[in-house]
Structure formats: structure tokens, C-alpha cells
Coordinates of C-alpha atoms and ligand atoms in Angstrom, one line a residue:
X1 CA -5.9 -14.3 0.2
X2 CA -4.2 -14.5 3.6
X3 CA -6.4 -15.3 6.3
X4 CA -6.8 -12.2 8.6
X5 CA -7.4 -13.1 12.3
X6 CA -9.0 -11.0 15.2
X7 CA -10.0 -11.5 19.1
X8 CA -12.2 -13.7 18.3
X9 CA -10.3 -15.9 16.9
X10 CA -7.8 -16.4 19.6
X11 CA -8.2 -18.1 22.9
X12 CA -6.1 -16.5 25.6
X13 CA -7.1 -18.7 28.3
X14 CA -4.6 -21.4 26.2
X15 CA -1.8 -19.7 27.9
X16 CA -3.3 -20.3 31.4
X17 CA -1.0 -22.1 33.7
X18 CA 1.7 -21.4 31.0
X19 CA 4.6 -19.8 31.1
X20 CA 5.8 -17.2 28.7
X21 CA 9.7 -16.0 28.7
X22 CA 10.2 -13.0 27.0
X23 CA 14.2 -12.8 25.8
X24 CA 15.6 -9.6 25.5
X25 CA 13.8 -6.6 26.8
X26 CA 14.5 -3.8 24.2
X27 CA 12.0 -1.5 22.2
X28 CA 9.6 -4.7 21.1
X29 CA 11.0 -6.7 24.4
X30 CA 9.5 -4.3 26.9
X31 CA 6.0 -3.6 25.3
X32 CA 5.1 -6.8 24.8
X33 CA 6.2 -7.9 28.0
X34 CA 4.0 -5.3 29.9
X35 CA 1.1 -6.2 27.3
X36 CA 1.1 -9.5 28.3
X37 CA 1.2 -9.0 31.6
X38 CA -1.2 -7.0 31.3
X39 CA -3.7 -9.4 29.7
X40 CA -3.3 -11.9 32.4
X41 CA -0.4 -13.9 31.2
X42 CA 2.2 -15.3 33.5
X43 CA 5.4 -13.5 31.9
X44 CA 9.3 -13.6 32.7
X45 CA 12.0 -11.7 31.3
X46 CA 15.5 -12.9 30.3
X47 CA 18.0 -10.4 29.6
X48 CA 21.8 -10.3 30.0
X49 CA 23.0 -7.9 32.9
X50 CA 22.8 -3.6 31.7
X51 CA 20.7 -0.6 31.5
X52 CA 17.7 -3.0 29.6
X53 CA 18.0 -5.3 33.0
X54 CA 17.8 -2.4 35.2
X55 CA 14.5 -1.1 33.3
X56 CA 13.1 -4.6 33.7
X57 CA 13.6 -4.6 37.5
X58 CA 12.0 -1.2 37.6
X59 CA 9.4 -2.0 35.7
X60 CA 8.3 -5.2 38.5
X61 CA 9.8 -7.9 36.5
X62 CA 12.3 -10.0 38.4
X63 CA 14.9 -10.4 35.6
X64 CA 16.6 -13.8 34.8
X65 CA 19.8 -14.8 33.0
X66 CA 18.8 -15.5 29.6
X67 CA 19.2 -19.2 30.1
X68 CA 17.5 -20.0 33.2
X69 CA 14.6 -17.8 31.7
X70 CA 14.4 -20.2 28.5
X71 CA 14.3 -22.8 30.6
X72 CA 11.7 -21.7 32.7
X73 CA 9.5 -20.7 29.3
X74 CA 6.7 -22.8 27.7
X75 CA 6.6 -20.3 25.4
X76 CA 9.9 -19.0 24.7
X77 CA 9.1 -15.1 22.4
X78 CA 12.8 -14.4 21.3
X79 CA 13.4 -10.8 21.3
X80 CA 16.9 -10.0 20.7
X81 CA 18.4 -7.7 17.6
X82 CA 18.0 -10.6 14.5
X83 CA 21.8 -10.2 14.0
X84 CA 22.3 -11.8 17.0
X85 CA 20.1 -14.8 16.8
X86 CA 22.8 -17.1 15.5
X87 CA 25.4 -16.5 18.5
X88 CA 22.7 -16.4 21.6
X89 CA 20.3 -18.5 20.4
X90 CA 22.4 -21.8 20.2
X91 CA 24.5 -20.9 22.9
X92 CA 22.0 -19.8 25.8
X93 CA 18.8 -20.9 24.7
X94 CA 17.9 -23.8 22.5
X95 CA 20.4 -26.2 24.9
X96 CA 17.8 -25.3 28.2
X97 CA 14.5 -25.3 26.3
X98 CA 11.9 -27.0 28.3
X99 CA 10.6 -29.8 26.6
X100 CA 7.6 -29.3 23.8
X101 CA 7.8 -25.5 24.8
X102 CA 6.8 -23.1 22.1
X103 CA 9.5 -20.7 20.4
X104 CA 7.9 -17.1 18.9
X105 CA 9.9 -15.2 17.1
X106 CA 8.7 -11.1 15.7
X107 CA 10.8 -11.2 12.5
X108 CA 11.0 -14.4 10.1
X109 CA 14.9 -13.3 9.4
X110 CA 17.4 -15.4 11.0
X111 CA 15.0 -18.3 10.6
X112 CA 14.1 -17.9 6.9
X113 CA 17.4 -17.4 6.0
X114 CA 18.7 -20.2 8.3
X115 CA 20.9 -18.4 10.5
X116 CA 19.6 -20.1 13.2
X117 CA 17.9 -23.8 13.7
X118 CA 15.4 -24.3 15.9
X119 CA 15.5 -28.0 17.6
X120 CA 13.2 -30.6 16.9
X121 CA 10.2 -31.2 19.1
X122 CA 9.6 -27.5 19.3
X123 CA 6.9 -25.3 17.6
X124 CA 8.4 -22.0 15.6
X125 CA 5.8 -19.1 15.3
X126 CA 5.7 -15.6 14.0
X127 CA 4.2 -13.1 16.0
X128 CA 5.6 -9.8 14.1
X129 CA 4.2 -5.9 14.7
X130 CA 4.0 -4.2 12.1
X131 CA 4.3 -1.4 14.6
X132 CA 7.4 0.3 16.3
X133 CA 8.1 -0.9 20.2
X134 CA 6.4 2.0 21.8
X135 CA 3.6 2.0 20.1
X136 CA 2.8 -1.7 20.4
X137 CA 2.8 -0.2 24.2
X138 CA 0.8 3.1 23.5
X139 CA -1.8 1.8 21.2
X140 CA -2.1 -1.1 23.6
X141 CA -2.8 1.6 26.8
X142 CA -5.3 3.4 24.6
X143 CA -7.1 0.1 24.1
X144 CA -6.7 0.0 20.5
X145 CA -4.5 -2.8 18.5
X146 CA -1.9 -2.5 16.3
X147 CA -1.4 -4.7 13.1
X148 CA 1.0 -7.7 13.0
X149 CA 1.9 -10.8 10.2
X150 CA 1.8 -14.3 12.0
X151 CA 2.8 -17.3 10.8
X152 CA 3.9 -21.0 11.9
X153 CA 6.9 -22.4 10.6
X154 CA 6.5 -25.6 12.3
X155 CA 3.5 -27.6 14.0
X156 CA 5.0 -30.1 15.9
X157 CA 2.7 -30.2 19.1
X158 CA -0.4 -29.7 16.3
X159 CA -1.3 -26.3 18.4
X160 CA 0.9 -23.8 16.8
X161 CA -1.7 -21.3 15.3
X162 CA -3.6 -21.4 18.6
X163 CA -0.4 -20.6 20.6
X164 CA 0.6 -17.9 18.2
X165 CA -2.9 -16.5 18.1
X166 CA -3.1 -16.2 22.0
X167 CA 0.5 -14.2 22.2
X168 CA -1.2 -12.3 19.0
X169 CA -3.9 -11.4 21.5
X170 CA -2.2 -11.2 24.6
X171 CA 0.4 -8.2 23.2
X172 CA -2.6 -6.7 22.0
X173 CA -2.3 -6.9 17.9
X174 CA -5.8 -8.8 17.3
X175 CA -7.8 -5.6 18.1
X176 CA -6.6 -4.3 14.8
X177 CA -6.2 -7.7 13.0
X178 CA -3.5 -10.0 12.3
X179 CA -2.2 -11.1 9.2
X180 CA -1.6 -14.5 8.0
X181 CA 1.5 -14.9 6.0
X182 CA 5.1 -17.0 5.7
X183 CA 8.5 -16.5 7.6
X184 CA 9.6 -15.9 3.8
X185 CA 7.0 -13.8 3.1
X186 CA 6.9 -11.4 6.2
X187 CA 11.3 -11.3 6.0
X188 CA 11.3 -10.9 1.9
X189 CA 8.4 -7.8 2.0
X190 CA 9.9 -6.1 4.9
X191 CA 12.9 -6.2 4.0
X192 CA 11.9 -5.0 0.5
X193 CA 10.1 -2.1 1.9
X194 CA 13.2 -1.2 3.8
X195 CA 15.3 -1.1 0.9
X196 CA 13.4 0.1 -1.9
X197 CA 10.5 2.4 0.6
X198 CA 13.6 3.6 3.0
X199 CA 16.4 3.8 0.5
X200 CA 13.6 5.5 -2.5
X201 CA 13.0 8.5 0.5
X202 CA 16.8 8.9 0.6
X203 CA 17.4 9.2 -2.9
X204 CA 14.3 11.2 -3.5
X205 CA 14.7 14.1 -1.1
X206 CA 19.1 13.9 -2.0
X207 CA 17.8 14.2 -5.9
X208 CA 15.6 16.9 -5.2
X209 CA 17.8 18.8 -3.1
X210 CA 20.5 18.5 -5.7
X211 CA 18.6 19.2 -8.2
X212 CA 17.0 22.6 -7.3
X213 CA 20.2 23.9 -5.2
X214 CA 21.7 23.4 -9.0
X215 CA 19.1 25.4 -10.4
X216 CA 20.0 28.6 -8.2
X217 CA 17.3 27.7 -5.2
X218 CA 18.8 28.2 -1.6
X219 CA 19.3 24.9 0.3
X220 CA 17.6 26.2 3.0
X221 CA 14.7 26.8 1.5
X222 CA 14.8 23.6 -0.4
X223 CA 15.6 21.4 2.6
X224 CA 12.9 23.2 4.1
X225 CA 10.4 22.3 0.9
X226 CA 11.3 18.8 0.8
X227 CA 11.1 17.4 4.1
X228 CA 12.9 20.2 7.3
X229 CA 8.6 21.6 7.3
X230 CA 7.1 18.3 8.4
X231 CA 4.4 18.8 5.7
X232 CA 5.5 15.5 4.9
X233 CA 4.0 13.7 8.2
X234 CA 0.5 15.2 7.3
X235 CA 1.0 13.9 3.6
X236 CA 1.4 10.3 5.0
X237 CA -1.4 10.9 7.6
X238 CA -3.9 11.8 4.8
X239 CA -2.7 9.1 2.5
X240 CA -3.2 6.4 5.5
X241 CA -6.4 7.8 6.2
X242 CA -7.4 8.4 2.2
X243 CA -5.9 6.1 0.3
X244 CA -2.6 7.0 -2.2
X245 CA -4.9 8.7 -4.4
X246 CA -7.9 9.5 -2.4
X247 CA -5.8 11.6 -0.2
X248 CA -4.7 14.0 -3.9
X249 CA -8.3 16.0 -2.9
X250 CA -6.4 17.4 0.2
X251 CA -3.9 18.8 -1.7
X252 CA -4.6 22.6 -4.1
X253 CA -6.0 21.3 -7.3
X254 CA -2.6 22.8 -9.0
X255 CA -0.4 19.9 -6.6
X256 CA -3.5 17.9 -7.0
X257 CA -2.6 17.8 -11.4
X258 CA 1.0 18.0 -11.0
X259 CA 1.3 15.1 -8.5
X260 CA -0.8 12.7 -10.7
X261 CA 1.1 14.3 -14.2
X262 CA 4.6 13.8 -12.9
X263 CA 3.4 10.5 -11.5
X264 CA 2.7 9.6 -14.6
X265 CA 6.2 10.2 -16.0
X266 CA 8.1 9.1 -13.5
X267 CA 6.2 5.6 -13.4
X268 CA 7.1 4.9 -16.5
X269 CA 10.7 6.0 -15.9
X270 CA 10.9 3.3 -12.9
X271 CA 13.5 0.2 -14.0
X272 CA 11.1 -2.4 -12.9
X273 CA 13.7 -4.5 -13.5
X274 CA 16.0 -3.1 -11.1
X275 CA 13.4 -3.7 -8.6
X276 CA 13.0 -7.5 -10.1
X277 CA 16.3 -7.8 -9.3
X278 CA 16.4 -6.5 -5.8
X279 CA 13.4 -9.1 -4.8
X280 CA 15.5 -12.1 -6.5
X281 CA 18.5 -10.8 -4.1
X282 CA 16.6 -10.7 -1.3
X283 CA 14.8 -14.3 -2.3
X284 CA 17.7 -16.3 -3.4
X285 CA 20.3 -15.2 0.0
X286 CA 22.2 -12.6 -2.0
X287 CA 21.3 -9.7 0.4
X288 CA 21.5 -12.2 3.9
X289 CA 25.2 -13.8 2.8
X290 CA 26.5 -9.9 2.3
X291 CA 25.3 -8.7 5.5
X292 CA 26.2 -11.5 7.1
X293 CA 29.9 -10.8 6.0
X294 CA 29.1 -7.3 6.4
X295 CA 28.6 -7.7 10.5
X296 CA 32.0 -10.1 10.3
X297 CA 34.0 -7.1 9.0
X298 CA 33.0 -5.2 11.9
X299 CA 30.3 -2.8 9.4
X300 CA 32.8 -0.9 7.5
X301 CA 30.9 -0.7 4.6
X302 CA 28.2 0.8 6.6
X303 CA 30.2 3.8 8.2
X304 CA 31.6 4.5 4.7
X305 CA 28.0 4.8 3.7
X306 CA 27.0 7.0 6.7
X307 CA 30.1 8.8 6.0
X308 CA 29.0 9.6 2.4
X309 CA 25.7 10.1 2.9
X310 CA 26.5 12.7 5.8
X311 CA 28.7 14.7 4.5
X312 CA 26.2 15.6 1.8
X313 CA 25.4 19.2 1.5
X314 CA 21.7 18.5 2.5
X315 CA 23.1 17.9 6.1
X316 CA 23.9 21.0 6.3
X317 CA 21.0 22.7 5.3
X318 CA 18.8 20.3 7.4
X319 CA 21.1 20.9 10.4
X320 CA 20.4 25.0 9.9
X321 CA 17.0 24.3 9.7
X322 CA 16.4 21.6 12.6
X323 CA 18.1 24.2 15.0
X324 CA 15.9 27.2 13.8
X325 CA 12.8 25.0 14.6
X326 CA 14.5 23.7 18.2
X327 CA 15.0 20.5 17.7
X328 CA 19.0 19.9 17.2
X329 CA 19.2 17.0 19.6
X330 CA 18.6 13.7 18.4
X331 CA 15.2 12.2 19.0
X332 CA 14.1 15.7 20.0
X333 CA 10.8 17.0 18.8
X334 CA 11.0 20.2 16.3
X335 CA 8.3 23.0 16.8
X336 CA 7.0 21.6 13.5
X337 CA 6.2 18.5 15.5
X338 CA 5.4 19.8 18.1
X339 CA 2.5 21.5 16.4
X340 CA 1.3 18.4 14.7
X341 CA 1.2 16.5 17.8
X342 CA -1.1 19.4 19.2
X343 CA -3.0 18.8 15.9
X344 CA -3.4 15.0 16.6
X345 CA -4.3 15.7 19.9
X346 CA -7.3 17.5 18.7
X347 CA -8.2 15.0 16.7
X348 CA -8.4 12.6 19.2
X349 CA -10.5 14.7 21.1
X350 CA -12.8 15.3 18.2
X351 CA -12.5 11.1 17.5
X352 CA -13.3 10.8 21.3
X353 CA -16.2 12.8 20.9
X354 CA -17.8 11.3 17.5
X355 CA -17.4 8.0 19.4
X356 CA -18.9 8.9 22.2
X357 CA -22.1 10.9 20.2
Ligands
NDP1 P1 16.4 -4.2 20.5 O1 17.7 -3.8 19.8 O2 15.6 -3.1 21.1 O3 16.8 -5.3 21.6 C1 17.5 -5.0 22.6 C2 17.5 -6.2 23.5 O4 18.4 -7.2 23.1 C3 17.9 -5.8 24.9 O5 17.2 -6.6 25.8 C4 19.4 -6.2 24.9 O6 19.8 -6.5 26.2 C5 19.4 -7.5 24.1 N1 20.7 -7.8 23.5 C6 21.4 -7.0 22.6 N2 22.5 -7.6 22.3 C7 22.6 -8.8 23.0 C8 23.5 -9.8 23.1 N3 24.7 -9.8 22.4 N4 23.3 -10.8 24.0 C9 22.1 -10.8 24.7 N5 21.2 -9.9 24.6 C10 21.4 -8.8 23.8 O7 15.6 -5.1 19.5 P2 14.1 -4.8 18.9 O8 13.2 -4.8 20.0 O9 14.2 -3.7 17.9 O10 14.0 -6.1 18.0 C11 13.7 -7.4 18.6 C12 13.0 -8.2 17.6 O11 11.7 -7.6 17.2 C13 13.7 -8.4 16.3 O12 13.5 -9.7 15.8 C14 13.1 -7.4 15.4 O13 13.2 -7.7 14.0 C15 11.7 -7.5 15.8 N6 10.8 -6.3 15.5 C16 11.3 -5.1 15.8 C17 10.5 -4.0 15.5 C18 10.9 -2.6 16.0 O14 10.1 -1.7 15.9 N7 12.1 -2.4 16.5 C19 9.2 -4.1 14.8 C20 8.8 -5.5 14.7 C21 9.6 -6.5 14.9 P3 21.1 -5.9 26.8 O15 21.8 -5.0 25.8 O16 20.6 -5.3 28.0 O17 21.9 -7.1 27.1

């Protein structure tokens, strides 16, 4: 069993008279430079000059070039897109790296699968949210935590695991708990979530959509079943706060049967050895040698796949439906949303007040 790790655990005062450079100033980049910050620690940000730059300025940090910044760091948190790693990371940062300073990364990619090698003489530590960027900032405002997987990949100055605990704590995870794990373990199960969780929701809804527009069923309608309603987001919010199962006695006792009968079927159905196979690809390099040729080709097989997946008929249906519920612009909120964010709102007012009673 992993060892789980909270504020108790970590000693923020280790990064007293330290400083931590923050590379890259993105989603993850700017929360957990404000969260630190926050916290007490001595941050700096390091970000090449554009828009990211400008919203470090405004937000009171006084921006560096990403090399005088690693230099500057005694702990180094690298914070960059992990397809990039292997081209900035040699070239601007591990040739200024102060000497015995700590590197963090928040995804065990590009060092798992060797894409990058960190010098000797310096620590390597996972610090890795399990949480988007702006919520590792929101959750972290509301005083709550946010879970995260940390890990050392190497111990050299024998204080690894206290210097990834205190960033841990500083950005705010340990209030919910942080999870001890591998750089092969955190990069193997995400990445396995992304392709089989992310990929399985494509494929369902497509199937679905397929399948009942065949039957005679107007898209619209179906599209507006399967996912355009936003029933879906209350699904997850029960299952999260339920359990898979437990969550079934919020649903009629009709869904309630069929969900568990066709669950049932469809379990069986699965290829576990398709999914075997996709774990052994991710494991043995498969998966990181063809995206890594993938980015060389400048992503063509990517568009072709957007392509494909776009022009589906589904698109259509969804776009018809995304406009009737005003939310055609990307990122914008549909009423559906909207409404559920009223409903969460009321929640947390309720919460608020159980908590205070
Ligand atoms: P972003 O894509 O948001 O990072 C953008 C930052 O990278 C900006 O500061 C940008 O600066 C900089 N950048 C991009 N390209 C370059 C380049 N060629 N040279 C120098 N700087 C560059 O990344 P994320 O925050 O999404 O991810 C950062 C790390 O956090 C990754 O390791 C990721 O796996 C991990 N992570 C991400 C999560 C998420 O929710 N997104 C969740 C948990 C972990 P500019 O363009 O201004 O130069």
C-alpha cells in the first residue's frame, strides 16, 4: 500500500531561505506559483517572453529568462508542456542549475521514459495534481486541498521526500492527501486513464449515437440523451460522492436494474486482453517512441484523427444542440451548466452551513 502523506507530515519551514523557480507559467505554472507564494515561499518565475510572461508580470512576479531563473532556483519545479522537456530542459536549464538544487517535476513522462536526463548531483521529485491548473488555484483559495501522486526518483542530497513534501504543502495538495507512488507508476496509470477512460467516453457516446440514429431515433434527441443534457456531470458528481455502485440508489429503480443488467453483459464482453495489451504498450515504450515520431512529423496523424472524428454526424447534432442551450463558443458555459453551477452553489452553502452547525 502506498504511503499517503498529509500536513503533518511535511515541514514547510524546509524551504525557508530557499529559493523555488517555477519554469513555465501555464495552467499548472501559475497556480502553483501563486500557492506558493502564498504559503510563505520565496518563488520566481521563468518563462520565455509572450502572453504567459505578461500574466506573470501582472500577477507581481518579476519574470526571468528561463535560464537565469534555473540558476537562481534551489528548487527548480519544471513546468513546461512534457513534449518539450527534451529540447528546453538540456538547452536552458540543466547547464545553469545551481549546485545540489532540487528538480520537481508534475508528470513522471519525459523522465520515465528518458526523454530527458537529469544531471548528477541533483535530486528529481514528483510533485503531480491530480487536479486541473485552476483548480489547484481555486480549491487552494477556498482553503481546501486537492489530491496529488509524489514520488522521488533520485535521493542524492538524502532530503528528497522532505523537499517534495514541503512543495506538496506549499501548492496546497496535503490538505486533501498525497499519494505515494513511482515516476512509472504515476506516467503508466495516467496515461492509461487517458487512453482507455478518455478514448472509452469517445467511443461510447459515437456507438450510442450510431447506434440509436440507425434505429430511426433523431440525433438530436440522441445527442441530447447521451451527453448535449449535462445529466452526465451530476452522474459523475454522485458516483464521486457514492461510490460506482452506491451512487445506482440515485438513479429510478428501472436505470437502477438496467444499469447493473447491462453492466453485467457488457463486462463480460470487454477484451481484457486488448486492455493487457494497451498497458504493455504503454510499459515497454511502444506508445512514448510513436508519439515521439508523431511530434517529429509535425502531428499529422493527429489532425487526420480530429478530422475523422469531427466530421462525424454527432458533431452536428451536438453543434444544434450546444447553440439551442447558448453555449456555441468554445469554453463557454451552456444553460445546462449554468444551472448545475447554481446547483453546486447551493450546495456549498448548505456544506457551509452543516460545517458551521
Ligand atoms: P501549459 O501548456 O499550460 O504550459 C505552458 C507554459 O509552458 C507557458 O509558460 C509557456 O510559456 C511554456 N512553454 C510552452 N512552450 C514552450 C517552449 N517551447 N519553450 C519555453 N516555454 C514554453 O502546461 P501545463 O501547465 O498543462 O503542464 C505543465 C506540467 O504540468 C506538465 O508536466 C503536465 O503534465 C503537468 N500537469 C498538468 C496538469 C494539467 O491540468 N494541465 C495536471 C497535472 C500535471 P510561453 O508560451 O509563454 O513561452
Amino acid at each position: 500500500m502506498a504511503r499517503i502523506f498529509g500536513d503533518a507530515d511535511a515541514d514547510l519551514s524546509l524551504l525557508d531561505g530557499r529559493t523555488v523557480a517555477l519554469i513555465g507559467y501555464g495552467n499548472q505554472g501559475r497556480s502553483q506559483a501563486l500557492n506558493l507564494r502564498d504559503s510563505g515561499v520565496k518563488v520566481i518565475v521563468g518563462n520565455r517572453g509572450d502572453a504567459f510572461l505578461e500574466q506573470a508580470t501582472m500577477d507581481r512576479f518579476d519574470p526571468y529568462p528561463i535560464e537565469e531563473a534555473a540558476a537562481r532556483g534551489d528548487v527548480v519545479m519544471v513546468l513546461l508542456p512534457d513534449e518539450i522537456h527534451h529540447e528546453v530542459l538540456p538547452a536552458s536549464v540543466f547547464p545553469n542549475l545551481n549546485v545540489g538544487s532540487a528538480m520537481v517535476f508534475a508528470h513522471g513522462y519525459s523522465v520515465h521514459f528518458r526523454e530527458v536526463e537529469v544531471p548528477a548531483g541533483h535530486d528529481v521529485c514528483l510533485v503531480a495534481p491530480k487536479m486541473v491548473g485552476p483548480g489547484v488555484r481555486e480549491l487552494f483559495l477556498r482553503g481546501r486541498g486537492f489530491p496529488s501522486l509524489v514520488a522521488v526518483h533520485r535521493n542524492d542530497s538524502g532530503h528528497a521526500w522532505d523537499t517534495t513534501l514541503a512543495v506538496a504543502k506549499g501548492i496546497g495538495s496535503l490538505r486533501a492527501s498525497a499519494w505515494e507512488t513511482t515516476f512509472e507508476e504515476e506516467a503508466i496509470t495516467d496515461l492509461f486513464s487517458e487512453q482507455v477512460g478518455g478514448s472509452g467516453a469517445i467511443v461510447g457516446v459515437l456507438r450510442s449515437f450510431e447506434t440509436l440514429v440507425k434505429a430511426g431515433y433523431d440525433p438530436d434527441v440522441v445527442q441530447l440523451e447521451l451527453l448535449g443534457s449535462g445529466e452526465l456531470v451530476e452522474v459523475i458528481r454522485a458516483q464521486l460522492r457514492r461510490g460506482l455502485i452506491g451512487s445506482l440508489s440515485v438513479h429510478s429503480p428501472t436505470s437502477h436494474f438496467g444499469q447493473l443488467y447491462r453492466a453485467q453483459e457488457l463486462v463480460e464482453e470487454t477484451d481484457s486482453a486488448r486492455l493487457e495489451q494497451i498497458v504493455k504498450e504503454l510499459q515497454d515504450g511502444t506508445f512514448a517512441e510513436l508519439w515521439r515520431k508523431e511530434r517529429e512529423q509535425g502531428y499529422r496523424t493527429m489532425q487526420q484523427l480530429e478530422e475523422r472524428f469531427s466530421s462525424h454526424e454527432y458533431g452536428e447534432a451536438e453543434r444544434r444542440n450546444r447553440e439551442r442551450l447558448g453555449g456555441l463558443e468554445d469554453g463557454q458555459a451552456t444553460l445546462v451548466e449554468r444551472a448545475t453551477e447554481g446547483t453546486r452553489a447551493a450546495e456549498a452553502t448548505v456544506a457551509k452551513g452543516d460545517e458551521a452547525s
